[in-house]
C-alpha positions as a LaTeX table, in Angstrom:
\begin{tabular}{lrrr}
\hline
Residue & $x$ (\AA) & $y$ (\AA) & $z$ (\AA) \\
\hline
Met1 & 26.76 & 14.24 & 11.60 \\
Ser2 & 28.25 & 11.47 & 10.03 \\
Ser3 & 30.83 & 9.34 & 11.38 \\
Gly4 & 33.01 & 10.55 & 8.44 \\
Glu5 & 33.29 & 14.09 & 10.04 \\
Leu6 & 34.51 & 12.54 & 13.45 \\
Ala7 & 37.01 & 10.27 & 11.97 \\
Asp8 & 38.28 & 13.39 & 9.95 \\
Phe9 & 38.45 & 15.42 & 13.18 \\
Leu10 & 40.28 & 12.48 & 15.00 \\
Arg11 & 43.19 & 11.92 & 12.44 \\
Arg12 & 43.54 & 16.15 & 12.06 \\
Arg13 & 43.89 & 16.52 & 15.87 \\
Arg14 & 45.92 & 13.24 & 16.18 \\
Glu15 & 48.52 & 14.63 & 13.43 \\
Ala16 & 48.89 & 17.89 & 14.68 \\
Leu17 & 50.25 & 16.81 & 17.93 \\
Arg18 & 54.06 & 16.85 & 17.98 \\
Pro19 & 55.26 & 13.82 & 19.53 \\
Glu20 & 58.91 & 15.64 & 21.17 \\
Leu21 & 56.14 & 17.65 & 23.20 \\
Met22 & 54.52 & 14.14 & 24.61 \\
Pro23 & 55.33 & 12.55 & 27.52 \\
Ala24 & 58.43 & 9.93 & 26.92 \\
Thr25 & 56.46 & 7.28 & 28.17 \\
Ala26 & 53.48 & 7.71 & 25.41 \\
Val27 & 55.60 & 8.09 & 22.47 \\
His28 & 57.41 & 5.15 & 20.89 \\
Pro29 & 61.30 & 6.12 & 20.82 \\
Pro30 & 62.17 & 6.83 & 17.33 \\
Gly31 & 64.26 & 4.01 & 16.52 \\
Arg32 & 61.67 & 1.52 & 16.94 \\
Arg33 & 59.79 & 2.57 & 13.80 \\
Ala34 & 60.37 & 5.36 & 11.04 \\
Arg35 & 57.73 & 7.96 & 11.17 \\
Arg36 & 56.05 & 8.36 & 7.91 \\
Thr37 & 53.42 & 10.52 & 8.73 \\
Pro38 & 52.99 & 13.64 & 11.21 \\
Gly39 & 51.86 & 13.77 & 14.45 \\
Leu40 & 51.24 & 10.93 & 16.92 \\
Arg41 & 50.45 & 7.43 & 15.51 \\
Arg42 & 47.62 & 5.62 & 15.65 \\
Glu43 & 48.45 & 3.18 & 18.92 \\
Glu44 & 49.83 & 5.85 & 20.71 \\
Val45 & 46.74 & 7.67 & 21.09 \\
Ala46 & 44.99 & 4.76 & 21.81 \\
Ala47 & 47.19 & 4.16 & 24.59 \\
Leu48 & 47.39 & 7.68 & 25.90 \\
Ala49 & 43.41 & 7.28 & 26.13 \\
Gly50 & 42.89 & 3.98 & 27.03 \\
Val51 & 41.42 & 2.05 & 24.14 \\
Ser52 & 42.37 & $-0.93$ & 21.97 \\
Thr53 & 44.55 & 0.42 & 18.79 \\
Ser54 & 41.63 & $-1.61$ & 16.79 \\
Tyr55 & 38.99 & 0.45 & 18.36 \\
Tyr56 & 40.67 & 3.78 & 17.81 \\
Glu57 & 41.64 & 2.74 & 14.36 \\
Arg58 & 37.92 & 1.82 & 13.31 \\
Leu59 & 37.09 & 5.17 & 14.98 \\
Glu60 & 39.48 & 6.93 & 12.42 \\
Gln61 & 37.76 & 4.95 & 9.69 \\
Ala62 & 34.38 & 5.58 & 10.25 \\
Arg63 & 33.84 & 2.35 & 10.78 \\
Ala64 & 33.58 & 2.17 & 14.85 \\
Arg65 & 29.86 & 2.70 & 16.95 \\
Arg66 & 29.47 & 6.10 & 18.63 \\
Pro67 & 31.73 & 6.12 & 21.56 \\
Ser68 & 30.91 & 6.97 & 24.83 \\
Ala69 & 31.42 & 9.91 & 27.08 \\
Gln70 & 34.25 & 8.36 & 29.14 \\
Val71 & 35.56 & 7.27 & 26.07 \\
Leu72 & 35.32 & 11.05 & 24.66 \\
Ala73 & 36.93 & 12.52 & 27.44 \\
Ala74 & 39.71 & 10.12 & 27.39 \\
Leu75 & 40.08 & 11.04 & 23.92 \\
Gly76 & 39.82 & 14.44 & 24.64 \\
Thr77 & 42.99 & 14.55 & 26.97 \\
Ala78 & 44.97 & 12.40 & 24.80 \\
Leu79 & 44.66 & 14.76 & 22.07 \\
Arg80 & 44.93 & 17.65 & 24.26 \\
Leu81 & 42.03 & 19.36 & 23.04 \\
Thr82 & 40.43 & 22.59 & 24.37 \\
Ala83 & 37.34 & 22.97 & 25.92 \\
Ala84 & 35.90 & 24.26 & 22.28 \\
Glu85 & 37.09 & 21.07 & 20.88 \\
Arg86 & 35.83 & 18.70 & 23.20 \\
Glu87 & 32.60 & 20.05 & 22.80 \\
His88 & 32.99 & 20.09 & 19.07 \\
Leu89 & 33.73 & 16.19 & 19.38 \\
Ala90 & 30.71 & 15.50 & 21.52 \\
Arg91 & 28.34 & 16.88 & 19.05 \\
Leu92 & 30.17 & 14.89 & 16.14 \\
Ala93 & 29.96 & 11.84 & 18.26 \\
Gly94 & 26.04 & 12.48 & 18.85 \\
Gln95 & 26.66 & 12.99 & 22.31 \\
Val96 & 25.07 & 16.26 & 22.39 \\
Pro97 & 21.78 & 16.81 & 20.47 \\
Ser98 & 21.62 & 18.92 & 17.27 \\
Gly99 & 19.18 & 21.61 & 16.36 \\
Arg100 & 17.11 & 22.04 & 12.89 \\
Glu101 & 18.62 & 25.82 & 12.42 \\
Pro102 & 19.87 & 28.42 & 14.26 \\
Asp103 & 17.55 & 30.40 & 16.70 \\
Arg104 & 15.79 & 32.80 & 14.97 \\
Thr105 & 14.14 & 34.53 & 18.14 \\
Pro106 & 14.55 & 38.62 & 18.02 \\
Val107 & 17.10 & 39.99 & 19.45 \\
Pro108 & 16.39 & 41.04 & 23.61 \\
Asp109 & 15.83 & 44.15 & 24.09 \\
Asp110 & 18.59 & 44.59 & 26.39 \\
Ala111 & 21.02 & 43.10 & 23.92 \\
Arg112 & 20.05 & 46.32 & 21.59 \\
Arg113 & 20.29 & 48.78 & 24.93 \\
Leu114 & 24.13 & 47.54 & 25.28 \\
Leu115 & 24.54 & 48.33 & 21.35 \\
Asp116 & 23.22 & 52.13 & 22.08 \\
Arg117 & 25.34 & 52.26 & 25.84 \\
Leu118 & 28.99 & 50.74 & 23.75 \\
Ala119 & 28.84 & 53.93 & 21.55 \\
Pro120 & 31.40 & 55.68 & 20.26 \\
Leu121 & 32.60 & 51.88 & 20.20 \\
Pro122 & 30.85 & 50.58 & 16.95 \\
Ala123 & 29.25 & 47.16 & 17.65 \\
Tyr124 & 26.84 & 44.71 & 16.46 \\
Leu125 & 25.29 & 41.32 & 16.97 \\
Val126 & 25.29 & 38.53 & 14.64 \\
Asp127 & 23.93 & 34.50 & 15.24 \\
Ala128 & 25.48 & 31.34 & 14.16 \\
Arg129 & 25.19 & 31.90 & 10.90 \\
Gln130 & 27.31 & 35.39 & 10.94 \\
Asp131 & 24.31 & 37.36 & 10.06 \\
Ile132 & 24.02 & 40.97 & 11.67 \\
Leu133 & 21.11 & 40.96 & 13.63 \\
Ala134 & 21.24 & 44.35 & 15.14 \\
Trp135 & 23.72 & 47.09 & 15.46 \\
Asn136 & 24.35 & 50.37 & 16.81 \\
Asp137 & 24.80 & 53.81 & 14.77 \\
Ala138 & 28.97 & 53.80 & 15.18 \\
Ala139 & 28.99 & 50.41 & 13.40 \\
Ala140 & 26.94 & 51.74 & 10.14 \\
Ala141 & 29.01 & 54.88 & 9.98 \\
Leu142 & 32.55 & 52.89 & 10.40 \\
Ile143 & 31.63 & 50.03 & 7.91 \\
Ile144 & 28.22 & 50.32 & 5.95 \\
Asp145 & 24.61 & 51.23 & 6.45 \\
Phe146 & 23.23 & 47.88 & 7.16 \\
Gly147 & 19.92 & 49.26 & 7.15 \\
Ser148 & 19.78 & 49.61 & 3.62 \\
Leu149 & 20.88 & 46.00 & 2.85 \\
Pro150 & 18.40 & 43.30 & 1.81 \\
Pro151 & 18.23 & 41.18 & 4.95 \\
Gly152 & 19.96 & 37.97 & 3.30 \\
Glu153 & 22.96 & 40.29 & 2.60 \\
Arg154 & 23.63 & 41.57 & 6.31 \\
Asn155 & 26.21 & 38.78 & 7.35 \\
Thr156 & 29.76 & 39.13 & 7.70 \\
Val157 & 30.77 & 36.38 & 5.40 \\
Arg158 & 28.87 & 37.74 & 2.47 \\
Leu159 & 29.63 & 41.21 & 2.85 \\
Ser160 & 33.52 & 40.00 & 2.82 \\
Ile161 & 32.84 & 38.03 & $-0.67$ \\
Arg162 & 30.78 & 41.51 & $-1.80$ \\
Leu163 & 33.33 & 44.13 & $-0.70$ \\
Gly164 & 36.70 & 41.86 & $-0.96$ \\
Gly165 & 39.63 & 43.98 & $-0.25$ \\
Thr166 & 37.82 & 47.38 & $-0.67$ \\
Leu167 & 36.98 & 47.61 & 3.09 \\
Cys168 & 39.16 & 45.99 & 5.16 \\
Ser169 & 42.59 & 44.41 & 5.37 \\
Ala170 & 44.87 & 42.76 & 7.97 \\
Pro171 & 48.15 & 43.42 & 8.74 \\
Ala172 & 51.03 & 41.48 & 7.38 \\
Gly173 & 51.18 & 37.83 & 8.17 \\
Ala174 & 47.42 & 38.22 & 9.31 \\
Glu175 & 45.98 & 38.00 & 6.12 \\
Ala176 & 44.56 & 35.08 & 6.67 \\
Glu177 & 42.94 & 35.34 & 10.28 \\
Phe178 & 39.58 & 36.29 & 9.63 \\
Ala179 & 38.67 & 33.68 & 6.93 \\
Arg180 & 40.19 & 31.12 & 9.06 \\
Gln181 & 38.29 & 32.51 & 12.32 \\
Ser182 & 34.89 & 32.39 & 10.24 \\
Ala183 & 35.82 & 29.03 & 9.32 \\
Ala184 & 35.73 & 28.31 & 13.04 \\
Gln185 & 32.58 & 30.00 & 13.85 \\
Leu186 & 31.12 & 28.20 & 10.95 \\
Arg187 & 32.41 & 24.69 & 11.42 \\
Ala188 & 31.38 & 24.97 & 14.88 \\
Ala189 & 27.93 & 26.19 & 14.39 \\
His190 & 27.44 & 23.39 & 11.39 \\
Ala191 & 27.88 & 20.94 & 14.03 \\
Arg192 & 25.10 & 22.32 & 16.05 \\
Tyr193 & 23.08 & 22.24 & 13.20 \\
Pro194 & 23.89 & 19.73 & 10.33 \\
Ser195 & 20.97 & 19.96 & 8.38 \\
Asp196 & 20.63 & 23.87 & 7.93 \\
Arg197 & 20.81 & 24.41 & 4.40 \\
Val198 & 21.38 & 28.33 & 4.77 \\
Leu199 & 24.56 & 27.42 & 6.86 \\
Gly200 & 25.75 & 24.82 & 3.87 \\
Glu201 & 25.42 & 27.18 & 1.23 \\
Leu202 & 27.03 & 30.00 & 3.02 \\
Val203 & 30.07 & 27.36 & 3.91 \\
Asn204 & 30.09 & 26.60 & 0.08 \\
Ala205 & 30.20 & 30.01 & $-1.49$ \\
Phe206 & 32.91 & 31.45 & 1.12 \\
Ala207 & 35.02 & 28.30 & 0.59 \\
Ala208 & 34.51 & 28.58 & $-3.30$ \\
His209 & 35.83 & 32.36 & $-2.58$ \\
Ser210 & 38.76 & 32.09 & 0.01 \\
Pro211 & 41.46 & 29.61 & 0.05 \\
Asp212 & 42.31 & 30.01 & 3.45 \\
Phe213 & 39.00 & 29.56 & 4.37 \\
Ala214 & 38.72 & 26.32 & 2.79 \\
Ala215 & 41.80 & 25.54 & 4.91 \\
Gly216 & 40.63 & 26.22 & 7.91 \\
Trp217 & 37.45 & 24.19 & 7.17 \\
Arg218 & 39.29 & 21.40 & 6.51 \\
Asp219 & 41.18 & 21.48 & 9.42 \\
His220 & 38.25 & 21.24 & 11.58 \\
Asp221 & 39.78 & 24.55 & 13.68 \\
Val222 & 36.81 & 25.51 & 15.97 \\
Arg223 & 38.87 & 27.12 & 18.48 \\
Pro224 & 37.68 & 31.08 & 18.79 \\
Val225 & 39.86 & 34.11 & 18.19 \\
Pro226 & 38.56 & 36.40 & 20.60 \\
Thr227 & 40.40 & 39.57 & 18.90 \\
Leu228 & 41.39 & 40.20 & 15.41 \\
Arg229 & 43.51 & 43.38 & 13.81 \\
Lys230 & 41.78 & 44.98 & 11.17 \\
Arg231 & 42.50 & 48.09 & 9.23 \\
Leu232 & 39.48 & 49.64 & 7.83 \\
Arg233 & 39.70 & 52.01 & 4.74 \\
His234 & 36.87 & 54.79 & 5.79 \\
Pro235 & 35.89 & 57.07 & 3.18 \\
Arg236 & 35.87 & 60.20 & 5.34 \\
Phe237 & 38.70 & 59.68 & 8.16 \\
Gly238 & 41.20 & 57.19 & 5.85 \\
Pro239 & 42.63 & 54.24 & 7.02 \\
Leu240 & 41.90 & 52.93 & 10.58 \\
Asp241 & 43.74 & 50.24 & 12.85 \\
Leu242 & 41.36 & 48.53 & 14.92 \\
Asp243 & 40.97 & 45.84 & 17.14 \\
Cys244 & 37.60 & 43.40 & 15.99 \\
Gln245 & 36.71 & 41.73 & 19.76 \\
Thr246 & 33.71 & 39.06 & 19.48 \\
Leu247 & 32.36 & 37.82 & 22.87 \\
Leu248 & 29.52 & 35.43 & 23.06 \\
Val249 & 26.61 & 36.28 & 24.73 \\
Pro250 & 25.69 & 33.81 & 27.30 \\
Gly251 & 23.01 & 31.36 & 26.81 \\
Thr252 & 22.17 & 32.01 & 23.27 \\
Asp253 & 24.08 & 31.51 & 20.11 \\
Leu254 & 24.32 & 35.37 & 19.58 \\
Arg255 & 27.86 & 36.99 & 19.50 \\
Leu256 & 28.94 & 40.42 & 20.29 \\
Val257 & 31.46 & 41.96 & 18.07 \\
Leu258 & 32.46 & 45.40 & 18.84 \\
Tyr259 & 35.56 & 47.54 & 17.44 \\
Thr260 & 38.18 & 49.52 & 19.49 \\
Ala261 & 41.49 & 51.41 & 18.83 \\
Glu262 & 44.57 & 52.31 & 20.55 \\
Pro263 & 43.38 & 55.10 & 23.07 \\
Gly264 & 44.80 & 58.57 & 21.96 \\
Gly265 & 45.74 & 57.81 & 18.72 \\
Pro266 & 44.04 & 59.02 & 15.28 \\
Ser267 & 41.79 & 55.70 & 14.90 \\
Ala268 & 40.38 & 56.22 & 18.82 \\
Ala269 & 39.60 & 60.10 & 17.77 \\
Ala270 & 38.02 & 58.64 & 14.43 \\
Leu271 & 35.63 & 56.42 & 16.11 \\
Asp272 & 34.99 & 58.99 & 18.84 \\
Leu273 & 33.63 & 61.28 & 16.03 \\
Met274 & 31.79 & 58.84 & 14.35 \\
Gly275 & 29.77 & 57.90 & 17.68 \\
Ser276 & 28.98 & 61.12 & 18.03 \\
\hline
\end{tabular}
């Protein structure tokens, strides 16, 4: 991972901090020097992290050596990073070894059994590239017959590009959530597997298709979004209002994606019929 990625991440997280929410002792009084940029100043972050201003400036300019684990921990606290962001920072700084490409081992049998047991809830498993590796019959009935697609097209991002708004949409005000969640997931995957060519091609394709994805990618937002609200248009049951939940399978790159509906409503009844 290049030092430029680390520099960009630090700068964007610094600019995202609101000075009025920081401890008064950590932020220079407004009258000392007018703020010309959003967020904290570099010297303020340096002071919070206990490093020199010149060193922190070199980090943001991609001119400093790799920071130590202790410095990264201090920067994580100063920038108020989440656990996901701290892990991302460590990967960008080379403190966590990168892999060559995502794990392509077969889906474990117990994970496949879990998918079947989740019926009538539609569910599928994706890897770091967002490739759909396994699914239950309810997911195929709800979304598309994944088995009829070429393996390279069984990917949530590629399906979003291919199907556009013909399959699903989002409630008003939440249209960008799927694109930004995809950006967060692929950005984190890119930090783990920076040399993965297929992953890079996927990022480029979606960035060209979706301005919201491109914006999320530039922001280095790696925070997971556990639940998305979606409206799917099913050819038989019509519009369905569903919650799409994503759960990490511990010890793997796999994520379980499942769809649920408000109990007692027409969408839940439709899921029951599909699952049967």
